[in-house]
XYZ file of C-alpha atoms in Angstrom:
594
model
C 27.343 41.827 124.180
C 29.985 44.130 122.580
C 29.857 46.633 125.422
C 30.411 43.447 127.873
C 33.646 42.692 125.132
C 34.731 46.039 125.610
C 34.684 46.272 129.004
C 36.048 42.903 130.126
C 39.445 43.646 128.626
C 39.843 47.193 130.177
C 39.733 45.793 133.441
C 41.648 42.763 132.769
C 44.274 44.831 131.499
C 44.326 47.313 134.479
C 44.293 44.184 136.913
C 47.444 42.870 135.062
C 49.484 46.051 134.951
C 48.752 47.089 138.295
C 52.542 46.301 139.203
C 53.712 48.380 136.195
C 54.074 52.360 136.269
C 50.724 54.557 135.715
C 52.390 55.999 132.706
C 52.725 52.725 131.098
C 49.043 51.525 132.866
C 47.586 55.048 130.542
C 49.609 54.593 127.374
C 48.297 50.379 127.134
C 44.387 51.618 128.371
C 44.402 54.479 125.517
C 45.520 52.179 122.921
C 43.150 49.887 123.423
C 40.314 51.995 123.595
C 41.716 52.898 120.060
C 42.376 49.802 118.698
C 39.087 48.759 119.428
C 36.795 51.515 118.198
C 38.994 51.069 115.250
C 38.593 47.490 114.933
C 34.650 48.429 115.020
C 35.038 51.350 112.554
C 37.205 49.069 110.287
C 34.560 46.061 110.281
C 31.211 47.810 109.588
C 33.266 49.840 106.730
C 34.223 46.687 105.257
C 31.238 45.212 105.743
C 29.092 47.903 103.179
C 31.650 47.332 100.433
C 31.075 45.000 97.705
C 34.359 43.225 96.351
C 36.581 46.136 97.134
C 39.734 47.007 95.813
C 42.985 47.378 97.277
C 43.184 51.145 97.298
C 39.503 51.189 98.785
C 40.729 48.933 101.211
C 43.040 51.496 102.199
C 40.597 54.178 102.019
C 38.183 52.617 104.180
C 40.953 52.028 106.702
C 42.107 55.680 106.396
C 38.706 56.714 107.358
C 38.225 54.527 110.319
C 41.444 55.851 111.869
C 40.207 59.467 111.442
C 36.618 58.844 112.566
C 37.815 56.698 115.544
C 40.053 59.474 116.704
C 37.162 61.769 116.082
C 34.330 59.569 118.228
C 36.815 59.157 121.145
C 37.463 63.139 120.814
C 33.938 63.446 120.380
C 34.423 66.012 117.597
C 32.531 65.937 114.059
C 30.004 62.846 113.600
C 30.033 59.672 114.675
C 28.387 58.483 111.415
C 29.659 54.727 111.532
C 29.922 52.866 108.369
C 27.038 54.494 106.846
C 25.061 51.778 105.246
C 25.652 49.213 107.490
C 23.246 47.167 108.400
C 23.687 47.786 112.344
C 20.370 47.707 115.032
C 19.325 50.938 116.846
C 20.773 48.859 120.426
C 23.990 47.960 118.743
C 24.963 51.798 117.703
C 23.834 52.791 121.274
C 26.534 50.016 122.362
C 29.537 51.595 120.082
C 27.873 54.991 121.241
C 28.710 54.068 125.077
C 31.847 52.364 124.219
C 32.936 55.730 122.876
C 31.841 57.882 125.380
C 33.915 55.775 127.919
C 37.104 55.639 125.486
C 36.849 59.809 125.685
C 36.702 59.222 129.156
C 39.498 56.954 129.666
C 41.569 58.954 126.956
C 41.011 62.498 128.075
C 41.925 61.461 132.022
C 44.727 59.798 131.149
C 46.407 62.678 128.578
C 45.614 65.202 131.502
C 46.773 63.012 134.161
C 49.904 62.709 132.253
C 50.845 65.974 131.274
C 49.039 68.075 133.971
C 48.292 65.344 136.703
C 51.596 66.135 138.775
C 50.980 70.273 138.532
C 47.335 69.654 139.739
C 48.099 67.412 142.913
C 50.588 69.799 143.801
C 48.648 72.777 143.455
C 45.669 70.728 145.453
C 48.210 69.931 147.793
C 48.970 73.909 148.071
C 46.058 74.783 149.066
C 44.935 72.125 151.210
C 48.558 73.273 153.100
C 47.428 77.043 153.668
C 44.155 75.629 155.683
C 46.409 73.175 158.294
C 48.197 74.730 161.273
C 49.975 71.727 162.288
C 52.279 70.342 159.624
C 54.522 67.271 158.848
C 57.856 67.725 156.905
C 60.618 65.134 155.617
C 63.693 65.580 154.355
C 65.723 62.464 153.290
C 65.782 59.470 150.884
C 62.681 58.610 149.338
C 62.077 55.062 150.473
C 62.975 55.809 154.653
C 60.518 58.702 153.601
C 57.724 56.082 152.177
C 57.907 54.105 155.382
C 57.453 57.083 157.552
C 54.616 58.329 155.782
C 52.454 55.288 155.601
C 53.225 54.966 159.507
C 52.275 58.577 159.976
C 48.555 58.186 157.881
C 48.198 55.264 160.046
C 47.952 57.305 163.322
C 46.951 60.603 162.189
C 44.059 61.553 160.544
C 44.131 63.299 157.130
C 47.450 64.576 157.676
C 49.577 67.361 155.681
C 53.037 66.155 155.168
C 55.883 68.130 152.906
C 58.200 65.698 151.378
C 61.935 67.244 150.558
C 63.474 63.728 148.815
C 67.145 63.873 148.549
C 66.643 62.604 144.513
C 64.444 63.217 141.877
C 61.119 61.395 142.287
C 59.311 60.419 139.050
C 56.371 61.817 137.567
C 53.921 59.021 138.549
C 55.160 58.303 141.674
C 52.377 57.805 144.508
C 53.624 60.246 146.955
C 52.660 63.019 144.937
C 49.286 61.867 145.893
C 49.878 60.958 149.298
C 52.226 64.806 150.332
C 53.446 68.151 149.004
C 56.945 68.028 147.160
C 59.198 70.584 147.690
C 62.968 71.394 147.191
C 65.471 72.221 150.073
C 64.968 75.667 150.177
C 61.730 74.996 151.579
C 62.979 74.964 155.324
C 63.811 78.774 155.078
C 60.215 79.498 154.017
C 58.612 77.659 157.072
C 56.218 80.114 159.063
C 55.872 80.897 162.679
C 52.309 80.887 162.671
C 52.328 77.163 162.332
C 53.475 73.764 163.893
C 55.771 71.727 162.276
C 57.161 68.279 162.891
C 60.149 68.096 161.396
C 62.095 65.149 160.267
C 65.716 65.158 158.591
C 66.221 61.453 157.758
C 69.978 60.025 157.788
C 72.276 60.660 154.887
C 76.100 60.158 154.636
C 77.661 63.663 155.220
C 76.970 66.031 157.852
C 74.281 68.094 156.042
C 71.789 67.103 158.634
C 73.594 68.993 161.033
C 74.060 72.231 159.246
C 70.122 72.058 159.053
C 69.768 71.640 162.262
C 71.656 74.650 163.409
C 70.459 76.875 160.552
C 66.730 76.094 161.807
C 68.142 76.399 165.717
C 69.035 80.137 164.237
C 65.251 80.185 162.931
C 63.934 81.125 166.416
C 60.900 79.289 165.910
C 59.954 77.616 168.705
C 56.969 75.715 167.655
C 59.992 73.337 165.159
C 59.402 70.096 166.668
C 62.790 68.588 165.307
C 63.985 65.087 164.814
C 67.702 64.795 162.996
C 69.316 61.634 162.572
C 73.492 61.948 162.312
C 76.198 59.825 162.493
C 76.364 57.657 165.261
C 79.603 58.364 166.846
C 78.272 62.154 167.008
C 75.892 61.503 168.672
C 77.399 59.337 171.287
C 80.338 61.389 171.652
C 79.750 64.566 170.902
C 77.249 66.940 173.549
C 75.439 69.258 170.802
C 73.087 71.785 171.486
C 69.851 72.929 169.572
C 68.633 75.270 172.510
C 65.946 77.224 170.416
C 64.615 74.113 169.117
C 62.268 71.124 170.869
C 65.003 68.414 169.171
C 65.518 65.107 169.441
C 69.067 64.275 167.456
C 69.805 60.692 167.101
C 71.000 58.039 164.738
C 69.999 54.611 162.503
C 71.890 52.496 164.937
C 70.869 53.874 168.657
C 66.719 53.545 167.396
C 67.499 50.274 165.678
C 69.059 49.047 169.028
C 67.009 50.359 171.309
C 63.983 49.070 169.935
C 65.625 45.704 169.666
C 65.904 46.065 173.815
C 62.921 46.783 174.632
C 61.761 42.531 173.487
C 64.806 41.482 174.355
C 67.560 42.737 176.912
C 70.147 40.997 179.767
C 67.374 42.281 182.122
C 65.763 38.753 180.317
C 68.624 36.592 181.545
C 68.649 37.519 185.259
C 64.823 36.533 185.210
C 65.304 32.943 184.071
C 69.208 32.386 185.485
C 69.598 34.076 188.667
C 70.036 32.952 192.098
C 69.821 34.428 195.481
C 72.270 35.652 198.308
C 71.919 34.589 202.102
C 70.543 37.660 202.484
C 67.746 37.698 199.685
C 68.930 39.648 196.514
C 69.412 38.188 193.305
C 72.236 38.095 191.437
C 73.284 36.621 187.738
C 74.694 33.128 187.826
C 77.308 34.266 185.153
C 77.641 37.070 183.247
C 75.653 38.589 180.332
C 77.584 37.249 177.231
C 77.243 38.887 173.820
C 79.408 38.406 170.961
C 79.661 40.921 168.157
C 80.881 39.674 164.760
C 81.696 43.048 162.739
C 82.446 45.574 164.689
C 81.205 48.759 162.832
C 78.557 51.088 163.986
C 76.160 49.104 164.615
C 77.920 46.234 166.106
C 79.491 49.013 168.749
C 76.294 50.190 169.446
C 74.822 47.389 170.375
C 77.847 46.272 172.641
C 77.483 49.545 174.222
C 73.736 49.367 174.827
C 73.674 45.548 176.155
C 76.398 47.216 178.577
C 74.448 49.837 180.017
C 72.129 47.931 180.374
C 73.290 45.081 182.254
C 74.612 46.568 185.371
C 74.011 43.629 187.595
C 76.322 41.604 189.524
C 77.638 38.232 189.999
C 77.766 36.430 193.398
C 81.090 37.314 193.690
C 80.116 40.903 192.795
C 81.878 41.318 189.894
C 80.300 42.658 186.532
C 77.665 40.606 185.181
C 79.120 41.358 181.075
C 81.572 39.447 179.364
C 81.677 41.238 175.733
C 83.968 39.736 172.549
C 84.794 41.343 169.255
C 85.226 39.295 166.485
C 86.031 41.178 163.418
C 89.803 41.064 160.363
C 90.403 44.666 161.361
C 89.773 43.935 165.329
C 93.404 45.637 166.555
C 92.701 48.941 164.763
C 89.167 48.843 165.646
C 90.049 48.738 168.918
C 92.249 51.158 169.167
C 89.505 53.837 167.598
C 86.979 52.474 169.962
C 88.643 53.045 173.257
C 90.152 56.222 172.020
C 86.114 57.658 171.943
C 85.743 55.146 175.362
C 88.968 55.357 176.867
C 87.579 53.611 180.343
C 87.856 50.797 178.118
C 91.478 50.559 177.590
C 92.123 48.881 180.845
C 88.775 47.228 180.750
C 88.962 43.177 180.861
C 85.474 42.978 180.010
C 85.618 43.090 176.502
C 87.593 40.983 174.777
C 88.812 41.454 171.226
C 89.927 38.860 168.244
C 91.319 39.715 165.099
C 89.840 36.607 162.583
C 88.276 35.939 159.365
C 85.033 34.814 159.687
C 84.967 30.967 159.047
C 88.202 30.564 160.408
C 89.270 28.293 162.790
C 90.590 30.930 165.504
C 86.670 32.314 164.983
C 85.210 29.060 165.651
C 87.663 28.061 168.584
C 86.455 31.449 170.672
C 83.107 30.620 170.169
C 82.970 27.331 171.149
C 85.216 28.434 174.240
C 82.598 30.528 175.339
C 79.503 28.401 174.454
C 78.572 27.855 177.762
C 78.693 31.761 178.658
C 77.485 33.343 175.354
C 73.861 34.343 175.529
C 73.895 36.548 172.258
C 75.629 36.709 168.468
C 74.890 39.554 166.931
C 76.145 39.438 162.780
C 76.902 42.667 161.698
C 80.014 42.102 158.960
C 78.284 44.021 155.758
C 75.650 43.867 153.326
C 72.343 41.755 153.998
C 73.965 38.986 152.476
C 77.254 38.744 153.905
C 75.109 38.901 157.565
C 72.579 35.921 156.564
C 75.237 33.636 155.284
C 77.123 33.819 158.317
C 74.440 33.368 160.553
C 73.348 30.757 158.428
C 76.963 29.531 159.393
C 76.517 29.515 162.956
C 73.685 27.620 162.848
C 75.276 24.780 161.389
C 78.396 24.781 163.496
C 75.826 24.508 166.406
C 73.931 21.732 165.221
C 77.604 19.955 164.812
C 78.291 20.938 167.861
C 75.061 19.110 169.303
C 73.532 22.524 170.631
C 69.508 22.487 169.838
C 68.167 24.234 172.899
C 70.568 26.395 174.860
C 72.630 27.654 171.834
C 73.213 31.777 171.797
C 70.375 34.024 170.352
C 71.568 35.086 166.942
C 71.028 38.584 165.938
C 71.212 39.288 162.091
C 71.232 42.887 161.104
C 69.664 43.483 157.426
C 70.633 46.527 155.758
C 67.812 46.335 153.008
C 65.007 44.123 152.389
C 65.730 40.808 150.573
C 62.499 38.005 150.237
C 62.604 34.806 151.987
C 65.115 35.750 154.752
C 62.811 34.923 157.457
C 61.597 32.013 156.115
C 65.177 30.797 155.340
C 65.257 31.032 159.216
C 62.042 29.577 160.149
C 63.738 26.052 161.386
C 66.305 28.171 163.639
C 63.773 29.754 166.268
C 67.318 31.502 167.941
C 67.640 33.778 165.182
C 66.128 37.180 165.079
C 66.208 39.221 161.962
C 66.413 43.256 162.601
C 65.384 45.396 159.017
C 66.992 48.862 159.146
C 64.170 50.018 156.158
C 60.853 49.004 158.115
C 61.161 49.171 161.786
C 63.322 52.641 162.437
C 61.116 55.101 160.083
C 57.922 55.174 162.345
C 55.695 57.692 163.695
C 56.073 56.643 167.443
C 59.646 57.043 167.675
C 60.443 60.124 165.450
C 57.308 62.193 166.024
C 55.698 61.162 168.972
C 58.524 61.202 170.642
C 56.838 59.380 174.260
C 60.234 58.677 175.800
C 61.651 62.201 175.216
C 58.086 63.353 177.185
C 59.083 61.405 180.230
C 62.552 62.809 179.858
C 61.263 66.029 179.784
C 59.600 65.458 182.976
C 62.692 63.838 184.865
C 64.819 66.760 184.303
C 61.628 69.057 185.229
C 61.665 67.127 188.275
C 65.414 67.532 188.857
C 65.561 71.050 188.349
C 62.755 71.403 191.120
C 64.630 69.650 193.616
C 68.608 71.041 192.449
C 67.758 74.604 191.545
C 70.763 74.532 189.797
C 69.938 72.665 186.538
C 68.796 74.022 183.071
C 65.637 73.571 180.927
C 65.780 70.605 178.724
C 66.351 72.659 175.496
C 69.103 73.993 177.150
C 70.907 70.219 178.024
C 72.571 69.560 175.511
C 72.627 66.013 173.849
C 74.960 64.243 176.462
C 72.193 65.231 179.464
C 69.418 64.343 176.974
C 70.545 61.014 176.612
C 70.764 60.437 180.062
C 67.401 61.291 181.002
C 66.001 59.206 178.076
C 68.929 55.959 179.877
C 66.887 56.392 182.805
C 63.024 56.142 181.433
C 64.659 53.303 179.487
C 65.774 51.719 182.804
C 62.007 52.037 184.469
C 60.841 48.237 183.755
C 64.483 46.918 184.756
C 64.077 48.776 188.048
C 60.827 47.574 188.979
C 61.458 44.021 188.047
C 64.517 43.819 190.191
C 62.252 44.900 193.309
C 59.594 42.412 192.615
C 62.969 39.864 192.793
C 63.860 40.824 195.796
C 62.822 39.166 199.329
C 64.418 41.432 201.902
C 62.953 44.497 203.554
C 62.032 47.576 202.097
C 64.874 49.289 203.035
C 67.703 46.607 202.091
C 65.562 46.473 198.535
C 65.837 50.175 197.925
C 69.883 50.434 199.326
C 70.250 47.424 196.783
C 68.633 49.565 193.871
C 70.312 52.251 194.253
C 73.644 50.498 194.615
C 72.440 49.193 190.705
C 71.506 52.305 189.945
C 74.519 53.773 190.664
C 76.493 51.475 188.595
C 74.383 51.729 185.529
C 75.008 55.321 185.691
C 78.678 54.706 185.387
C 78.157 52.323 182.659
C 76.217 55.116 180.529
C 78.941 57.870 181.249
C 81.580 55.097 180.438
C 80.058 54.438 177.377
C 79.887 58.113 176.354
C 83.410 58.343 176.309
C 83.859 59.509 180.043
C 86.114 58.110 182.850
C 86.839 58.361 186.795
C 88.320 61.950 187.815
C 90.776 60.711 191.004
C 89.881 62.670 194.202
C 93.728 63.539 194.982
C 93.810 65.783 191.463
C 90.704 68.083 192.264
C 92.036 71.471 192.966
C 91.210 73.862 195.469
C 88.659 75.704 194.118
C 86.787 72.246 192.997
C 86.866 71.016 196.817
C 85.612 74.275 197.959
C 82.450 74.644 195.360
C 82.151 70.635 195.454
C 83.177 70.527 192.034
C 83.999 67.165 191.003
C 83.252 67.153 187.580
C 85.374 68.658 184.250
C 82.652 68.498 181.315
C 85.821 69.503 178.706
C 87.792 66.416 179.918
C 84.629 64.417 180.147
C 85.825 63.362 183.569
C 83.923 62.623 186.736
C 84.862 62.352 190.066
C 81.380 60.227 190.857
C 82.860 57.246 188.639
C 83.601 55.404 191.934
C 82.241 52.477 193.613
C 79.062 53.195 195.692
C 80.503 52.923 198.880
C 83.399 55.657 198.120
C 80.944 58.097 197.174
C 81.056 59.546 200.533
C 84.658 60.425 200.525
C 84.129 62.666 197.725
C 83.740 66.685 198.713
C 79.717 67.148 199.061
C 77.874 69.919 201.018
C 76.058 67.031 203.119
C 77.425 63.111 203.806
C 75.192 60.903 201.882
C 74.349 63.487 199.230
C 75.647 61.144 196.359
C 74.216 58.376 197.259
C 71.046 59.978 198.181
C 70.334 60.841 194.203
C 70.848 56.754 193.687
C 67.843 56.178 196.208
C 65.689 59.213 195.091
C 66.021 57.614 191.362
C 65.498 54.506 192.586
C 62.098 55.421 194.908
C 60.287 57.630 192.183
C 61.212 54.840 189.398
C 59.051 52.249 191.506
C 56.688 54.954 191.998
C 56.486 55.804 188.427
C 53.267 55.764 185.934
C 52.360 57.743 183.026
C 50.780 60.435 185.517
C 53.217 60.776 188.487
C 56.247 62.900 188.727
C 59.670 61.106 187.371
C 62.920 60.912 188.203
C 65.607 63.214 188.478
C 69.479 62.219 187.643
C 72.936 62.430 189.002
C-alpha cells in the first residue's frame, strides 16, 4: 500500500508536467521523492516519542531531513525511527521507495548538469561511424520541422544542427542531432557525404556560405541555400564546384501550392473547342493579388508561366490585378526587375486601402473573370481578417458557388484558422512553418534529378551546352520550368481531337509561349532582329545574356525569320520538347530546352 502511494503520484506528476520544461519536470520529481521519504522519516520518529517537547520536536525533524537525504544518497544507515513499531514488509516498502528516489534523484542531477555534455559526446561518436551526413544551418523551429520530416524517411539518421540562436539546455534536439557552432562548415571532410541545408535568414549570409563552401572543392556537398527571392529570380549565380540547389521561402511555398492547384485546372473544366479541334480557355486565367510583396509577386509570376494558353481569339489566357496602398511604387520596382512588363496590359495595378470602396468596386468588376484571391498584406492576422472580409462581401454579393478561390498566406502558426474557415470551402490556407521545411523538396531534391537529365539530354543533342553545375541559376530554373510543365503538357494532348501532327504543332506553339513567359518573368525581354550586329548574324547569335535580351522572344511563326544555321531550327526545339514530354516517365530520357 505505501509503495502503491508512492508511486501513483510520481507518475501523475510526470503526466501533468509533460508540457512543462525537463528541468522543471526533474526539480518537482526530486522534491517529491524528498518530501515524501521525509514525510515517512518524520512520522515513524514521532511516532516512538512519548509527549515530546518542542525542541525534540525539532530534533526529530532535524534528523529526518539528514537521514532522508542520506537513504536517497544511499550513504550511512537507513535505520528508520528506531523503535518503531514497523512490520518486516513495511520497511522493505520504504526500502524500495528509497532505492527508486536514488534512482530518480541521481538521473535527474546528472541529466541536469552533465546530460547535455553526454548526448553530445554520444552524438560525437556515433558521427565518426556515418559516411553520409545531414547538416542545418538556420532558425531553430524551420530546423525542427525539417528534422522530424527527415527521421520520417530516413532511417537512424546523423544530422548536425548549426541554430542561428542559443538553444536551451533541455531542449529535445540535443537528443534528436549534433549541435555545433558556425565554424563547423570549415571542418567538414572530404571523405564523407553531406547534405547540406542553409535555411533562410534576413541578410545575405547564406550566400557568402555558399560561395565559401563552392571554394571548398568538395564535390560530394550536396547543397540547398535558400536567399532572397528577388536573387534568385533575377540574379544567374553560380556554385559550379557544388551539386546546389539555391532557392527561396516564396518560389517552394508557391510551387508546391501549383502542383494541387494551377490555371492548367481551369482549362479542364472551362474550355471549349476550335473548328478545327484544339481547346482553348473561354476567358482568361484571373488572379488577383492583394499585397504585393514577395510573395504576392511570386505567385503572380508563377500563375503566369504557367498559364500560357490562349483564348479563342488567341490572345493571352491571364488577366492579373494588383491591389495593394503602395501599388504605383510597387510597380515601378517590379517592372524595373521585369521590364517586358512595362508595356504589358495584362496586369493591371490599383493603388487602395484594403476595405475601401475603390478595392471592392475592382473586385466586383471582375467577379465574373476572377478565378483566384490570393491575401498576402502582412502578418497572419492582417491576411485572415481580410479574407475573412471577402467572404462576407461575397455572400452580400449573392456568390455561394462560383465565387474566386481565396488564397491566405500564414506567416506563422496561429490555432483555429482552419476551422475559422471550415464554412468557406473556397479558401485555402498556405503555412510558411510546416509545408516548405521538408525532406522531399530540400534533400531529395526529385525535380532537380529530372533537370539534371533534361540538360544531359540537351547537351547530347547541342554539343554546345555545359554540365549542370556549370548553368548557372537562370538555366537551372529553366530546366526545373520544364519538368514542372510535364503534367500540363500531357493533359493538353489528351484534350486534343485532331491528328497527331496538328496536336504536336499545337504543343509546341504552347510550348513556345510558356518559354517566353518564364524568360519574361526573369526579367528578360525581346532583342529586335534589325539591332543584331554582324558578327551575331554570322555566328547565329541572337541572344545578349548581360542585357538579358533574346532575339527568340517572338511569336512562333516569326521564329523563322530569325538568323539560324537550318529553317525550322527554332521551332524544331518547341516540338522536340514537346515529343519527349509526352514520352516522358521516371525511366526515359527528358527533355532538352531552348
Amino acid at each position: 500500500m505505501l509503495l502503491f502511494l508512492y508511486i501513483t503520484p510520481l507518475v501523475v506528476i510526470s503526466v501533468l508536467l509533460r508540457r512543462f520544461s525537463e528541468l522543471l519536470r526533474r526539480i518537482v520529481r526530486v522534491a517529491y521523492c524528498f518530501l515524501f521519504l521525509f514525510g515517512i522519516q518524520g512520522v515513524t520518529r514521532l511516532t516512538t516519542v512519548n509527549n515530546p517537547q518542542a525542541e525534540k520536536i525539532f530534533e526529530i525533524f532535524g534528523n529526518s531531513i539528514y537521514t532522508t537525504v542520506q537513504s536517497i544518497t544511499f550513504t550511512g544507515t537507513m535505520t528508520w525511527a528506531e523503535g518503531a513499531q514497523l512490520s518486516d514488509f513495511t520497511r522493505g516498502q520504504i526500502w524500495l521507495i528509497a532505492f527508486i528516489a536514488s534512482i530518480v534523484t541521481v538521473h535527474s542531477v546528472v541529466a541536469t548538469v552533465f546530460g547535455k555534455f553526454l548526448n553530445q559526446l554520444d552524438m560525437k561518436i556515433k558521427g565518426g561511424a556515418k559516411k553520409e551526413q545531414y547538416i542545418i544551418l538556420g532558425d531553430t523551429e524551420s530546423a525542427r520541422v525539417l528534422i522530424k520530416d527527415i527521421f520520417d524517411h530516413v532511417k537512424n539518421p546523423f544530422i548536425i544542427l548549426i541554430p542561428t540562436e542559443r538553444l536551451k539546455d533541455d531542449d529535445p534536439l540535443y537528443l534528436r542531432c549534433r549541435v555545433e557552432k558556425p565554424g563547423y562548415l570549415d571542418k567538414i571532410s572530404k571523405k564523407k557525404t553531406y547534405h547540406i541545408v542553409l535555411l533562410a535568414d534576413h541578410e545575405y549570409s547564406n550566400l557568402d556560405r555558399l560561395y565559401q563552401l563552392n571554394e571548398s572543392g568538395n564535390s560530394d556537398l550536396h547543397v540547398t541555400v535558400f536567399l532572397n527571392n528577388d536573387v534568385v529570380r533575377y540574379h544567374d549565380l553560380h556554385a559550379d564546384k557544388l551539386n546546389a540547389c539555391i532557392t527561396s521561402v516564396d518560389q517552394i511555398l508557391v510551387e508546391q501550392f501549383l502542383t494541387q492547384s494551377n490555371p492548367l485546372k481551369l482549362l479542364k473544366e472551362d474550355h471549349a473547342f476550335s473548328e478545327d479541334g484544339l481547346p482553348y480557355l473561354v476567358k482568361p486565367f484571373g488572379i488577383c493579388v492583394i499585397g504585393f510583396g514577395k510573395i504576392g509577386q511570386e505567385f503572380l509570376m508563377r500563375c503566369y508561366e504557367t498559364s500560357s494558353f490562349m483564348t479563342q481569339n488567341g490572345m493571352p489566357a491571364f488577366e492579373g490585378l494588383v491591389i495593394d496602398q503602395y501599388a504605383k511604387v510597387l510597380e515601378q520596382e517590379f517592372v524595373n526587375n521585369a521590364p517586358y512588363f512595362s508595356n504589358n496590359k495584362e496586369i493591371t495595378f490599383l493603388e487602395a486601402m484594403v476595405d475601401s470602396s475603390g478595392y471592392f468596386d475592382a473586385i466586383r468588376e471582375r467577379m465574373d473573370r476572377l478565378h483566384e484571391i490570393v491575401v498576402a498584406i502582412g502578418d497572419t492576422q492582417q491576411n485572415v481578417d481580410t479574407a475573412l472580409s471577402l467572404c462576407r462581401f461575397f455572400d452580400r454579393l449573392g456568390c455561394y458557388e462560383n465565387r474566386p478561390q481565396i488564397v491566405v498566406i500564414l506567416s506563422d502558426n496561429v490555432a483555429g484558422v482552419e476551422s475559422l474557415f471550415k464554412t468557406y470551402p473556397n479558401v485555402k490556407t498556405m503555412d510558411f512553418n510546416t509545408s516548405i521545411f521538408n525532406y522531399s523538396y530540400l534533400i531529395e531534391a526529385k525535380i532537380d534529378s529530372v533537370a539534371k537529365e533534361i540538360n544531359d539530354n540537351y547537351n547530347r543533342q547541342s554539343k554546345r551546352g555545359k554540365p549542370w553545375r556549370e548553368l548557372g541559376t537562370y538555366l537551372q530554373a529553366m530546366n526545373r520550368a520544364t519538368v514542372f510543365d510535364i503534367p500540363i503538357k500531357k493533359e493538353l494532348y489528351r484534350m486534343c481531337s485532331v491528328p497527331e501532327e496538328e496536336r504536336i504543332e499545337f504543343l509546341a506553339r504552347y510550348e513556345h509561349e510558356r518559354w517566353c513567359a518564364f524568360n519574361y518573368t526573369h526579367g528578360w525581354k525581346r532583342l529586335p532582329v534589325d539591332e543584331l550586329n554582324q558578327e551575331e548574324r554570322k555566328n547565329f547569335i541572337v541572344k545578349r545574356e548581360q542585357q538579358k535580351q533574346h532575339a527568340c522572344l517572338i511569336p512562333w511563326d516569326e521564329l523563322d525569320s530569325l538568323p539560324q544555321r537550318n529553317k525550322g531550327e527554332f521551332q524544331s526545339y518547341d516540338i522536340v520538347n514537346v515529343e519527349q514530354a509526352l514520352a516522358f516517365n521516371d525511366n526515359a530520357d527528358s527533355i532538352p530546352i531552348e
